[in-house]
Coordinates of C-alpha atoms in Angstrom, one line a residue:
Chain R
X1 CA -17.4 -22.7 -116.1
X2 CA -18.2 -24.4 -119.3
X3 CA -16.1 -22.1 -121.4
X4 CA -16.3 -23.5 -124.9
X5 CA -12.8 -23.7 -126.3
X6 CA -13.7 -22.5 -129.7
X7 CA -14.8 -18.8 -129.8
X8 CA -16.0 -19.1 -133.4
X9 CA -18.4 -21.9 -132.4
X10 CA -19.5 -20.0 -129.3
X11 CA -20.2 -17.0 -131.5
X12 CA -22.3 -19.1 -133.8
X13 CA -24.3 -20.6 -130.9
X14 CA -24.9 -17.2 -129.3
X15 CA -25.9 -15.6 -132.7
X16 CA -28.2 -18.6 -133.4
X17 CA -29.8 -18.1 -130.0
X18 CA -30.2 -14.4 -130.6
X19 CA -31.8 -15.0 -134.0
X20 CA -34.1 -17.6 -132.4
X21 CA -35.3 -15.2 -129.7
X22 CA -36.0 -12.6 -132.3
X23 CA -38.0 -15.1 -134.4
X24 CA -40.0 -16.6 -131.5
X25 CA -40.9 -13.8 -129.1
X26 CA -43.8 -12.3 -131.2
X27 CA -45.5 -15.7 -131.0
X28 CA -45.8 -15.4 -127.3
X29 CA -46.2 -11.7 -126.8
X30 CA -48.7 -10.3 -129.3
X31 CA -48.4 -6.6 -128.7
X32 CA -48.8 -4.1 -131.5
X33 CA -46.6 -1.5 -129.9
X34 CA -43.7 -3.8 -129.2
X35 CA -43.9 -5.1 -132.8
X36 CA -43.7 -1.6 -134.2
X37 CA -40.7 -0.8 -132.0
X38 CA -39.0 -4.1 -133.1
X39 CA -39.7 -3.2 -136.8
X40 CA -37.9 0.1 -136.3
X41 CA -35.1 -1.6 -134.5
X42 CA -34.5 -4.2 -137.3
X43 CA -34.8 -1.5 -140.0
X44 CA -32.0 0.5 -138.5
X45 CA -29.9 -2.6 -137.9
X46 CA -30.3 -3.5 -141.6
X47 CA -29.5 -0.1 -143.1
X48 CA -26.7 0.3 -140.5
X49 CA -25.2 -3.0 -141.7
X50 CA -25.4 -1.9 -145.3
X51 CA -23.8 1.5 -144.5
X52 CA -21.1 -0.2 -142.4
X53 CA -20.0 -2.2 -145.4
X54 CA -18.8 1.0 -147.1
X55 CA -17.6 2.9 -144.1
X56 CA -16.6 0.2 -141.7
X57 CA -14.8 -2.1 -144.1
X58 CA -13.8 0.1 -147.1
X59 CA -13.3 3.3 -145.1
X60 CA -15.5 5.5 -147.3
X61 CA -17.7 7.9 -145.3
X62 CA -21.2 8.3 -146.8
X63 CA -23.5 10.9 -145.2
X64 CA -26.1 10.6 -147.9
X65 CA -27.2 7.0 -147.5
X66 CA -30.8 8.0 -147.2
X67 CA -30.6 8.6 -151.0
X68 CA -30.6 4.8 -151.6
X69 CA -33.5 4.3 -149.1
X70 CA -35.5 6.9 -150.9
X71 CA -34.7 5.8 -154.4
X72 CA -35.5 2.2 -153.5
X73 CA -38.8 3.2 -151.8
X74 CA -39.9 5.4 -154.7
X75 CA -38.9 2.9 -157.4
X76 CA -40.9 0.1 -155.9
X77 CA -43.8 2.3 -155.0
X78 CA -43.9 3.8 -158.5
X79 CA -43.9 0.4 -160.2
X80 CA -46.7 -0.7 -157.9
X81 CA -48.9 2.4 -158.2
X82 CA -48.4 3.3 -161.8
X83 CA -47.9 -0.2 -163.4
X84 CA -49.3 -2.6 -160.9
X85 CA -46.0 -4.4 -160.5
X86 CA -45.7 -5.9 -157.0
X87 CA -42.9 -5.3 -154.6
X88 CA -41.3 -8.8 -155.0
X89 CA -40.4 -7.8 -158.6
X90 CA -40.1 -4.1 -157.8
X91 CA -37.4 -4.7 -155.2
X92 CA -35.0 -5.8 -158.0
X93 CA -35.7 -2.6 -159.9
X94 CA -35.1 -0.7 -156.6
X95 CA -31.8 -2.5 -156.0
X96 CA -30.8 -1.7 -159.6
X97 CA -31.6 2.0 -159.4
X98 CA -29.8 2.4 -156.0
X99 CA -26.8 0.4 -157.3
X100 CA -26.7 2.7 -160.4
X101 CA -26.8 5.8 -158.1
X102 CA -24.1 4.3 -155.9
X103 CA -22.0 3.7 -159.1
X104 CA -22.5 7.3 -160.3
X105 CA -21.5 8.8 -156.9
X106 CA -18.7 6.4 -156.2
X107 CA -17.5 6.5 -159.8
X108 CA -17.4 10.3 -159.9
X109 CA -15.9 10.6 -156.4
X110 CA -13.3 7.9 -156.6
X111 CA -12.3 8.6 -160.2
X112 CA -11.6 12.2 -159.4
X113 CA -9.9 11.5 -156.1
X114 CA -12.6 13.1 -153.9
X115 CA -11.6 11.8 -150.5
X116 CA -12.6 11.8 -146.8
X117 CA -14.7 14.8 -145.8
X118 CA -15.0 15.9 -149.4
X119 CA -16.4 12.6 -150.4
X120 CA -18.9 12.8 -147.5
X121 CA -20.0 16.2 -148.7
X122 CA -20.4 14.8 -152.2
X123 CA -22.8 12.2 -150.9
X124 CA -24.8 14.8 -149.0
X125 CA -24.9 17.0 -152.1
X126 CA -26.3 14.2 -154.2
X127 CA -28.9 13.3 -151.6
X128 CA -30.0 16.9 -151.2
X129 CA -30.1 17.5 -154.9
X130 CA -32.3 14.4 -155.3
X131 CA -34.6 15.5 -152.4
X132 CA -35.3 18.9 -154.0
X133 CA -35.7 17.2 -157.4
X134 CA -38.3 14.8 -156.0
X135 CA -40.1 17.8 -154.4
X136 CA -40.9 18.9 -157.9
X137 CA -41.5 15.5 -159.5
X138 CA -45.3 15.5 -159.9
X139 CA -45.4 12.0 -161.3
X140 CA -44.3 10.8 -157.9
X141 CA -46.5 13.2 -155.9
X142 CA -43.9 15.9 -155.4
X143 CA -43.7 17.6 -152.0
X144 CA -47.4 16.7 -151.3
X145 CA -46.4 13.0 -150.9
X146 CA -46.8 9.8 -152.8
X147 CA -49.4 7.3 -151.4
X148 CA -49.8 3.6 -151.8
X149 CA -53.4 2.2 -152.0
X150 CA -54.2 0.2 -148.9
X151 CA -56.6 -2.3 -150.5
X152 CA -55.5 -5.2 -152.6
X153 CA -57.5 -7.5 -154.9
X154 CA -57.8 -10.7 -152.9
X155 CA -54.2 -11.9 -153.4
X156 CA -52.3 -13.4 -150.5
X157 CA -51.2 -10.7 -148.1
X158 CA -47.5 -11.3 -148.6
X159 CA -47.8 -11.2 -152.4
X160 CA -48.2 -7.5 -152.5
X161 CA -47.0 -6.8 -148.9
X162 CA -50.4 -5.6 -147.9
X163 CA -50.3 -7.5 -144.7
X164 CA -50.2 -6.9 -140.9
X165 CA -47.2 -5.4 -139.1
X166 CA -46.0 -8.9 -138.1
X167 CA -45.4 -9.7 -141.8
X168 CA -43.1 -6.8 -142.1
X169 CA -41.3 -7.8 -138.9
X170 CA -40.4 -11.2 -140.2
X171 CA -39.5 -9.7 -143.6
X172 CA -37.1 -7.4 -141.8
X173 CA -35.8 -10.1 -139.6
X174 CA -34.9 -12.2 -142.7
X175 CA -33.4 -9.2 -144.4
X176 CA -31.3 -8.2 -141.4
X177 CA -30.0 -11.8 -140.8
X178 CA -29.4 -12.3 -144.4
X179 CA -27.4 -9.1 -144.7
X180 CA -25.4 -10.1 -141.7
X181 CA -24.5 -13.5 -143.2
X182 CA -23.8 -11.9 -146.6
X183 CA -21.5 -9.3 -145.1
X184 CA -19.7 -12.0 -143.1
X185 CA -19.2 -14.0 -146.3
X186 CA -18.0 -11.0 -148.3
X187 CA -15.4 -9.8 -145.9
X188 CA -13.9 -13.3 -145.7
X189 CA -13.3 -13.2 -149.5
X190 CA -10.5 -11.4 -151.3
X191 CA -12.7 -8.4 -151.9
X192 CA -13.2 -8.0 -148.2
X193 CA -9.5 -8.0 -147.6
X194 CA -8.9 -5.5 -150.4
X195 CA -11.5 -3.2 -148.7
X196 CA -9.7 -3.3 -145.4
X197 CA -6.3 -2.8 -147.1
X198 CA -7.7 0.4 -148.8
X199 CA -9.3 1.5 -145.6
X200 CA -6.0 1.2 -143.6
X201 CA -3.7 2.8 -146.2
X202 CA -4.8 3.6 -149.7
X203 CA -1.4 4.3 -151.1
X204 CA 0.1 1.1 -149.7
X205 CA -2.8 -0.9 -151.1
X206 CA -2.3 0.6 -154.5
X207 CA 1.4 -0.1 -154.3
X208 CA 0.7 -3.7 -153.6
X209 CA -1.2 -4.0 -156.8
X210 CA -4.8 -3.5 -155.6
X211 CA -7.0 -1.5 -158.0
X212 CA -8.2 1.0 -155.5
X213 CA -10.8 2.6 -157.7
X214 CA -12.6 -0.7 -158.4
X215 CA -12.3 -1.8 -154.8
X216 CA -13.9 1.3 -153.5
X217 CA -16.5 1.3 -156.3
X218 CA -17.5 -2.2 -155.4
X219 CA -18.1 -1.1 -151.8
X220 CA -20.2 1.9 -152.8
X221 CA -22.3 -0.1 -155.3
X222 CA -22.9 -3.0 -152.9
X223 CA -23.7 -0.8 -150.0
X224 CA -26.2 1.2 -152.1
X225 CA -27.8 -1.9 -153.5
X226 CA -28.2 -3.6 -150.1
X227 CA -29.7 -0.4 -148.7
X228 CA -32.5 -0.3 -151.3
X229 CA -34.7 -3.1 -149.9
X230 CA -35.0 -1.2 -146.7
X231 CA -36.6 1.5 -148.7
X232 CA -39.0 -0.9 -150.3
X233 CA -40.1 -2.3 -147.0
X234 CA -40.5 1.2 -145.6
X235 CA -42.7 2.3 -148.5
X236 CA -45.0 -0.7 -148.2
X237 CA -45.1 -0.6 -144.4
X238 CA -46.0 3.1 -144.0
X239 CA -47.8 3.4 -147.4
X240 CA -46.7 7.1 -147.8
X241 CA -43.5 8.7 -149.1
X242 CA -42.4 12.4 -148.7
X243 CA -39.2 13.7 -150.3
X244 CA -38.6 15.7 -147.1
X245 CA -38.5 12.5 -145.1
X246 CA -37.3 10.0 -147.5
X247 CA -34.2 12.0 -148.6
X248 CA -33.7 14.2 -145.5
X249 CA -30.1 14.7 -144.3
X250 CA -31.1 14.0 -140.7
X251 CA -32.3 10.6 -141.9
X252 CA -28.9 9.9 -143.2
X253 CA -27.4 10.8 -139.8
X254 CA -30.0 8.7 -137.9
X255 CA -29.1 5.7 -140.1
X256 CA -25.4 5.8 -139.2
X257 CA -25.9 6.1 -135.4
X258 CA -26.5 2.4 -134.8
X259 CA -23.3 1.2 -136.4
X260 CA -21.3 4.0 -134.8
X261 CA -22.6 3.1 -131.3
X262 CA -22.3 -0.6 -131.9
X263 CA -18.9 -0.4 -133.6
X264 CA -17.8 0.7 -137.0
X265 CA -16.1 -2.0 -138.9
X266 CA -17.6 -4.9 -136.9
X267 CA -20.2 -7.3 -138.1
X268 CA -22.5 -7.4 -135.1
X269 CA -22.0 -3.7 -134.2
X270 CA -24.8 -2.3 -136.4
X271 CA -27.3 -4.9 -134.9
X272 CA -26.2 -4.2 -131.4
X273 CA -26.3 -0.5 -131.9
X274 CA -29.9 -0.7 -133.1
X275 CA -30.8 -3.0 -130.2
X276 CA -29.4 -0.4 -127.8
X277 CA -30.6 2.8 -129.5
X278 CA -34.2 2.1 -130.6
X279 CA -35.5 1.0 -127.2
X280 CA -33.5 3.9 -125.7
X281 CA -35.3 6.3 -128.0
X282 CA -38.6 4.8 -127.2
X283 CA -38.0 4.9 -123.5
X284 CA -37.2 8.5 -123.8
X285 CA -40.3 9.2 -125.8
X286 CA -42.5 7.3 -123.3
X287 CA -40.8 8.9 -120.3
X288 CA -41.4 12.4 -121.7
X289 CA -45.0 11.5 -122.5
X290 CA -45.5 10.2 -118.9
X291 CA -44.1 13.4 -117.5
X292 CA -46.3 15.4 -120.0
X293 CA -43.2 17.2 -121.3
X294 CA -43.6 18.3 -124.9
X295 CA -40.1 19.1 -126.1
X296 CA -39.5 18.3 -129.8
X297 CA -35.8 18.1 -130.2
X298 CA -34.9 16.5 -126.9
X299 CA -34.5 13.0 -128.3
X300 CA -32.3 14.3 -131.1
X301 CA -30.3 16.2 -128.5
X302 CA -29.7 13.1 -126.6
X303 CA -28.6 11.3 -129.8
X304 CA -26.2 14.1 -130.5
X305 CA -24.6 13.9 -127.1
X306 CA -24.4 10.2 -127.4
X307 CA -22.7 10.6 -130.8
X308 CA -20.1 13.0 -129.4
X309 CA -19.4 10.8 -126.4
X310 CA -19.1 7.6 -128.4
X311 CA -16.8 9.2 -131.0
X312 CA -14.6 10.8 -128.3
X313 CA -14.5 8.2 -125.6
X314 CA -15.4 4.9 -127.3
X315 CA -14.4 5.3 -131.0
X316 CA -14.4 1.6 -131.7
X317 CA -18.0 1.3 -130.3
X318 CA -19.7 -0.9 -127.7
X319 CA -19.4 -4.2 -129.4
X320 CA -15.6 -4.8 -129.4
X321 CA -15.1 -4.6 -125.7
X322 CA -18.3 -6.5 -125.1
X323 CA -17.2 -9.2 -127.5
X324 CA -13.9 -9.6 -125.6
X325 CA -15.9 -9.8 -122.3
X326 CA -18.0 -12.6 -123.9
X327 CA -14.8 -14.3 -125.1
X328 CA -15.9 -13.9 -128.7
X329 CA -14.1 -12.7 -131.8
X330 CA -16.0 -10.7 -134.3
X331 CA -14.7 -11.9 -137.6
X332 CA -14.1 -8.3 -138.5
X333 CA -13.3 -6.6 -135.2
X334 CA -10.9 -3.9 -136.1
X335 CA -8.2 -2.6 -133.9
X336 CA -9.0 0.7 -132.2
X337 CA -8.2 3.8 -134.2
X338 CA -4.6 4.6 -134.7
Chain X
X1 CA -38.7 39.5 -168.1
X2 CA -37.2 43.0 -168.4
X3 CA -33.4 43.3 -168.0
X4 CA -33.7 45.7 -165.1
X5 CA -35.7 43.2 -163.0
X6 CA -33.1 40.5 -163.6
X7 CA -30.3 43.0 -162.8
X8 CA -32.1 43.9 -159.5
X9 CA -32.6 40.3 -158.5
X10 CA -29.0 39.5 -159.3
X11 CA -27.8 42.5 -157.3
X12 CA -29.8 41.6 -154.2
X13 CA -28.7 38.0 -154.5
X14 CA -25.1 39.1 -154.6
X15 CA -25.5 41.3 -151.5
X16 CA -27.1 38.4 -149.6
X17 CA -24.2 36.3 -151.0
X18 CA -21.7 38.5 -149.2
X19 CA -23.3 37.6 -145.9
X20 CA -23.1 33.9 -146.8
X21 CA -19.5 34.5 -147.8
X22 CA -18.7 36.0 -144.4
X23 CA -20.1 33.0 -142.6
X24 CA -18.2 30.7 -144.9
X25 CA -15.1 32.7 -144.2
X26 CA -15.4 31.7 -140.5
X27 CA -15.5 28.0 -141.6
X28 CA -12.5 28.5 -143.9
X29 CA -10.4 30.2 -141.2
X30 CA -11.0 27.3 -138.7
X31 CA -10.1 24.8 -141.4
X32 CA -7.2 26.7 -142.7
X33 CA -5.5 26.9 -139.3
X34 CA -6.4 23.7 -137.3
X35 CA -7.7 21.5 -140.2
X36 CA -10.9 20.9 -138.3
X37 CA -14.1 20.7 -140.4
X38 CA -16.7 22.5 -138.4
X39 CA -19.9 20.7 -139.3
X40 CA -21.8 22.8 -136.7
X41 CA -21.0 26.1 -138.4
X42 CA -24.6 26.8 -139.7
X43 CA -25.9 26.0 -136.2
X44 CA -23.5 28.6 -134.7
X45 CA -24.7 31.1 -137.3
X46 CA -28.4 30.4 -136.4
X47 CA -27.5 30.8 -132.7
X48 CA -26.2 34.2 -133.7
X49 CA -29.4 35.0 -135.5
X50 CA -31.4 34.1 -132.4
X51 CA -29.0 36.3 -130.4
X52 CA -29.9 39.3 -132.6
X53 CA -33.6 38.5 -132.3
X54 CA -33.4 38.3 -128.5
X55 CA -31.5 41.6 -128.3
X56 CA -34.1 43.2 -130.6
X57 CA -37.0 41.9 -128.7
X58 CA -35.6 42.7 -125.2
X59 CA -33.8 45.9 -125.8
X60 CA -35.0 47.0 -129.2
X61 CA -31.4 46.8 -130.4
X62 CA -30.7 47.0 -134.1
X63 CA -29.0 43.9 -135.5
X64 CA -25.9 46.1 -136.1
X65 CA -25.8 46.9 -132.4
X66 CA -26.1 43.2 -131.7
X67 CA -23.0 42.4 -133.9
X68 CA -20.3 43.1 -131.3
X69 CA -22.3 41.5 -128.4
X70 CA -23.2 38.4 -130.3
X71 CA -19.7 38.2 -131.8
X72 CA -18.1 38.4 -128.3
X73 CA -20.6 35.8 -126.8
X74 CA -19.9 33.3 -129.6
X75 CA -16.2 33.9 -129.5
X76 CA -16.4 32.8 -125.9
X77 CA -18.6 29.8 -126.8
X78 CA -16.3 28.8 -129.6
X79 CA -13.2 29.1 -127.3
X80 CA -14.9 26.8 -124.7
X81 CA -16.1 24.4 -127.4
X82 CA -12.5 24.1 -128.6
X83 CA -11.1 23.6 -125.1
X84 CA -13.8 21.1 -124.1
X85 CA -14.1 19.1 -127.3
X86 CA -12.6 20.1 -130.6
X87 CA -9.0 20.0 -129.1
X88 CA -9.3 16.3 -128.7
X89 CA -10.1 15.9 -132.4
X90 CA -7.1 17.7 -133.9
X91 CA -5.1 15.1 -135.8
X92 CA -7.8 12.4 -135.3
X93 CA -9.0 10.5 -138.4
X94 CA -11.2 12.8 -140.6
X95 CA -14.4 10.7 -140.1
X96 CA -14.1 11.0 -136.3
X97 CA -13.8 14.7 -136.4
X98 CA -16.7 15.0 -138.8
X99 CA -19.0 12.6 -136.9
X100 CA -18.3 14.3 -133.5
X101 CA -19.1 17.7 -135.0
X102 CA -22.2 16.2 -136.6
X103 CA -23.2 15.3 -133.0
X104 CA -22.4 18.9 -131.8
X105 CA -24.6 20.2 -134.7
X106 CA -27.5 18.0 -133.6
X107 CA -27.2 19.2 -130.0
X108 CA -27.0 22.9 -131.0
X109 CA -29.8 22.8 -133.5
X110 CA -32.2 20.8 -131.3
X111 CA -31.1 22.9 -128.3
X112 CA -32.3 26.0 -130.3
X113 CA -35.4 24.1 -131.2
X114 CA -36.2 23.4 -127.6
X115 CA -35.4 27.0 -126.5
X116 CA -37.2 28.9 -129.2
X117 CA -39.6 26.5 -130.9
X118 CA -40.0 25.8 -134.6
X119 CA -41.7 29.1 -135.6
X120 CA -39.9 31.8 -137.6
X121 CA -39.0 34.9 -135.7
X122 CA -37.7 38.1 -137.2
X123 CA -36.2 41.5 -136.4
X124 CA -38.2 44.6 -137.5
X125 CA -36.0 47.6 -138.3
X126 CA -37.5 51.0 -139.1
X127 CA -35.7 51.1 -142.4
X128 CA -36.9 47.7 -143.5
X129 CA -38.7 49.1 -146.6
X130 CA -36.2 51.8 -147.6
X131 CA -34.3 51.4 -150.8
X132 CA -31.4 53.1 -152.7
X133 CA -31.9 54.0 -156.3
X134 CA -28.8 53.7 -158.4
X135 CA -29.4 54.1 -162.1
X136 CA -31.7 51.2 -163.0
X137 CA -31.0 49.5 -159.7
X138 CA -33.3 49.6 -156.7
X139 CA -31.4 48.1 -153.8
X140 CA -33.0 47.3 -150.4
X141 CA -31.3 49.3 -147.7
X142 CA -31.2 46.2 -145.4
X143 CA -29.3 44.2 -148.0
X144 CA -26.9 47.0 -148.7
X145 CA -26.2 47.4 -145.0
X146 CA -25.8 43.7 -144.5
X147 CA -23.5 43.2 -147.5
X148 CA -21.5 46.3 -146.6
X149 CA -21.1 45.2 -143.0
X150 CA -20.0 41.8 -144.2
X151 CA -17.3 43.3 -146.3
X152 CA -16.1 45.4 -143.3
X153 CA -16.0 42.5 -140.9
X154 CA -14.1 40.4 -143.5
X155 CA -11.7 43.2 -144.0
X156 CA -11.2 43.5 -140.3
X157 CA -10.5 39.8 -140.0
X158 CA -8.1 40.1 -142.9
X159 CA -6.3 43.0 -141.2
X160 CA -6.1 41.0 -138.0
X161 CA -4.3 38.1 -139.7
X162 CA -2.0 40.3 -141.8
X163 CA -1.2 43.2 -139.6
X164 CA -1.1 42.1 -135.9
X165 CA 1.5 40.0 -134.2
X166 CA -1.2 37.7 -132.9
X167 CA -2.7 37.2 -136.4
X168 CA 0.8 36.4 -137.7
X169 CA 1.3 33.9 -135.0
X170 CA -2.0 32.1 -136.0
X171 CA -0.8 32.1 -139.6
X172 CA 2.5 30.6 -138.5
X173 CA 0.5 27.7 -136.8
X174 CA -1.4 27.2 -140.0
X175 CA 1.7 27.0 -142.1
X176 CA 3.7 24.8 -139.9
X177 CA 2.4 23.5 -136.7
X178 CA 5.6 21.9 -135.6
X179 CA 7.7 24.9 -136.5
X180 CA 5.3 27.1 -134.5
X181 CA 5.7 24.9 -131.5
X182 CA 9.5 25.0 -131.9
X183 CA 9.6 28.8 -131.8
X184 CA 7.5 28.6 -128.6
X185 CA 4.1 29.7 -129.8
X186 CA 1.2 28.5 -127.6
X187 CA -0.3 26.4 -130.4
X188 CA -3.2 25.1 -128.4
X189 CA -4.3 28.6 -127.3
X190 CA -4.0 29.9 -130.9
X191 CA -6.2 27.1 -132.1
X192 CA -8.8 27.9 -129.5
X193 CA -8.6 31.6 -130.5
X194 CA -9.1 30.6 -134.1
X195 CA -12.1 28.4 -133.4
X196 CA -13.5 31.3 -131.3
X197 CA -12.9 33.7 -134.1
X198 CA -14.5 31.4 -136.6
X199 CA -17.6 31.0 -134.5
X200 CA -17.8 34.8 -133.8
X201 CA -17.7 35.5 -137.6
X202 CA -20.5 32.9 -138.1
X203 CA -22.5 34.6 -135.4
X204 CA -21.9 38.1 -136.8
X205 CA -23.0 36.8 -140.2
X206 CA -26.1 35.5 -138.4
X207 CA -26.8 38.9 -137.0
X208 CA -26.5 40.5 -140.4
X209 CA -28.7 37.8 -141.9
X210 CA -31.6 38.7 -139.6
X211 CA -31.8 42.0 -141.6
X212 CA -32.7 39.9 -144.6
X213 CA -34.6 36.8 -143.5
X214 CA -36.6 35.5 -140.5
X215 CA -34.9 32.8 -138.4
X216 CA -36.0 29.4 -137.3
X217 CA -33.8 26.5 -136.1
X218 CA -34.3 24.3 -139.2
X219 CA -32.3 26.9 -141.2
X220 CA -29.1 25.6 -139.5
X221 CA -28.3 22.5 -141.6
X222 CA -29.0 24.4 -144.8
X223 CA -26.6 27.1 -143.7
X224 CA -24.0 24.5 -142.8
X225 CA -24.3 23.0 -146.2
X226 CA -24.3 26.4 -147.9
X227 CA -21.1 27.3 -146.0
X228 CA -19.4 24.1 -147.2
X229 CA -20.6 24.7 -150.7
X230 CA -19.2 28.2 -150.7
X231 CA -15.9 27.3 -149.1
X232 CA -15.3 24.4 -151.4
X233 CA -16.2 26.5 -154.4
X234 CA -13.8 29.2 -153.2
X235 CA -11.2 26.8 -151.9
X236 CA -10.9 25.8 -148.3
X237 CA -8.5 28.2 -146.5
X238 CA -8.8 31.0 -149.1
X239 CA -10.3 34.2 -147.7
X240 CA -11.0 35.9 -151.1
X241 CA -12.4 32.6 -152.3
X242 CA -15.0 32.5 -149.5
X243 CA -16.4 35.9 -150.2
X244 CA -16.3 35.4 -154.0
X245 CA -17.9 32.0 -153.6
X246 CA -20.6 33.5 -151.4
X247 CA -21.4 36.1 -154.0
X248 CA -21.4 33.4 -156.7
X249 CA -23.8 31.3 -154.8
X250 CA -26.0 34.2 -153.9
X251 CA -26.2 35.2 -157.6
X252 CA -26.7 31.7 -158.8
X253 CA -29.6 31.0 -156.3
X254 CA -31.2 34.4 -157.0
X255 CA -31.1 33.8 -160.8
X256 CA -32.2 30.2 -160.4
X257 CA -35.2 31.6 -158.5
X258 CA -36.3 33.3 -161.7
X259 CA -35.3 30.8 -164.3
X260 CA -36.5 27.7 -162.4
X261 CA -38.6 28.0 -159.3
X262 CA -37.7 29.7 -156.0
X263 CA -38.0 26.4 -154.2
X264 CA -35.5 24.8 -156.6
X265 CA -32.7 27.4 -156.0
X266 CA -30.6 25.3 -153.6
X267 CA -30.6 22.5 -156.2
X268 CA -28.4 24.8 -158.2
X269 CA -25.9 25.3 -155.4
X270 CA -25.8 21.5 -154.9
X271 CA -25.2 21.0 -158.6
X272 CA -22.4 23.6 -158.5
X273 CA -20.9 21.8 -155.4
X274 CA -21.0 18.4 -157.1
X275 CA -19.4 20.0 -160.2
X276 CA -16.6 21.8 -158.3
X277 CA -15.9 18.7 -156.1
X278 CA -15.4 16.6 -159.1
X279 CA -13.7 19.0 -161.5
X280 CA -11.7 21.2 -159.2
X281 CA -11.6 19.7 -155.7
X282 CA -9.3 22.4 -154.4
X283 CA -11.8 25.1 -155.4
X284 CA -11.6 28.1 -157.7
X285 CA -9.2 30.1 -155.6
X286 CA -7.5 27.4 -153.5
X287 CA -4.3 25.6 -154.1
X288 CA -4.1 21.8 -154.6
X289 CA -3.3 20.0 -151.3
X290 CA -0.2 18.3 -152.7

C-alpha cells in the first residue's frame, strides 16, 4: 500500500485526476449523445454546488432556486436578442439581477425572522410569482416562449456562444471546477465559519457576536449570483426559454437532488451526486426505451423514492462515507445530523 | 362590469374557497399535532379526486357518496404512511422532514400520472347546470353543495377534537407531548391517527372538488402550495383560520380573475403569501410561536 500520509495532498491529487479525466475524455470519444449527457451532469453539479453554499454551509433551505437560473437565462437572452449584447457581457448583468433577487428574498425573509420551512415556502412563492409574471411578459415572449436566433454574423463561435455542444461542455467544466474552488476558498475564510456557526445554532452565533442577518444574507446573495451563469449557459445551449420550464417548481427540486444525494454541506457532494444521478436517469430512460415502455413519470418516481431513502437512511449523503473509505477529508464534511 | 356579476363571481369564489379551506384544515391538523409539514398534501387531495372519478366511472357514484369511501381509504393510507415513514421524521431537523415529504409528493404525483395519464378527467352529475337564485345572486348548485359539505366536514372534525375523549387525547399530545406520554397516552398511535385524519380530510376535499373542476395529476403541486398559502394566512394550527383563509384565497383569486386575467389569479395568492410571511408570519388567526 502506498498510502500517502497527507489526506489533503491525496485529495488534491485525486481531484486533479478527476478534473483531468473530465477534460480529456471528449478528445478520445467523440460521441454527441455522451457529450449531451455530460453537459447535463455538469450543469446539475454546478447549480447543486451553488445551492449547497446556502443550504449546506449556511443552513438556509431554498426550494425556489430555479428563480435565479431563470432570471439569469432571461436577462442574458434579452440583452442578446433585444440589444445585441453578447453573453460574455450579459452574464454579468445576469449575475447582478440574480444577486438582487437573492438580496430581496433573503433580505425580506431574514429581516423579518422567516425561518426553516417558512423560508423555504417564501422562496417557492417568489419563484412561482415570477413564473406567472413571465408568462404574461410579452417583451420576453410570454408563455409562448423566447427564442434565440441560431445564426451569428461571422464572429468566432465562442464570442456569442453560438458553437457546438463541446464548447458548452468545456464552458460548464470550467464553471463547475471554478465554483468548487471558489466555494472551497470561501468556506475556509471567516465568512465560511460564520455560516457554519449560524447553521449549527443561530442563537449561539448571535450571542458570540456574529451579525446573523448579514451572514445569512451573504449566503443568499452569493448562492443566487453563482447560480445565474448556469441559466445563461442553458439559454445559449438550448436557444429557447419557457417560463413553465425556466421557473417551474419541479426544476427547483431537481436542482437540489444532486447535493442531497452526494452530501449536503460537503464540497464534493454536489459533483458526486450529479455524477451518480445523471447517468442513472439516462440509463433509466434508455432502459425504458429499449423495453418500449412509455411511462412518463417513472423517472420522477424513482427520483422521489431515492430522495426519501437518502433523507431517511443516509442523511449525510453518499460522499462522507466514501471519503472516509478513500482516506480523504472533505474540507467541509459535516458531522451527521444531530 | 355590473355589480351583480362581481358579487356572483365573489360568491362562487368564496364557495370554492371553502373546499380549499377544508383541504388546508387537514394540513393544519397534522402540523398542529405532530409538527410535521406535509408537503404531499395536495398530492393526497388529488388522489382523493381520482378516487371520486373512479367511483363515478365504475359505479356511477355521486362525489358525495364517494366522500366516506375515499375518506376511509385515505385515512388508512395516511395511517400507513405515518407508520412506515413519517414516524421517523418527527423531531428531525425541519429540512429533513420537508425534503422527505417532497420525495413522497414526487412519488404520489408521478404515480398518479402513470396510473391515470396526464389528461383531465371529470365527474358528470345530473345537477351540474342547476343553480339557486337568491336575490341578485345566482349560485351554482354544485358549488353550494361542495361548500356546504366542506363546512359540515370541518364541523365534524371540530366536534371530534372538542367533544370526544379520543379527540381530547390528540389535543393533549399537541399541547404537551411529554405530558401526554407521562399520563400514558399512546402518543405514536395518536400521531398516526392524526396523520390519517389529515389525509382523509384532504381526500374528502378532493371528492368535493370534483364537483367544481376536472382533475389531472399536475394539479397536485398547485394544491399543495395553495394549502400552505391558506394555512399560513390563517395561521398553522388554527381551524377557523384555515377555513377563513380558504375563503379569502377563493375570493381573492376569483376577483383577480376579473380585475387581471384568469391565468394571473394564483399570482395574487403568492403575493398574499409573501406579504403574510413577511408581515405576520404566524398568520391572521394563529398565535406567535414564542
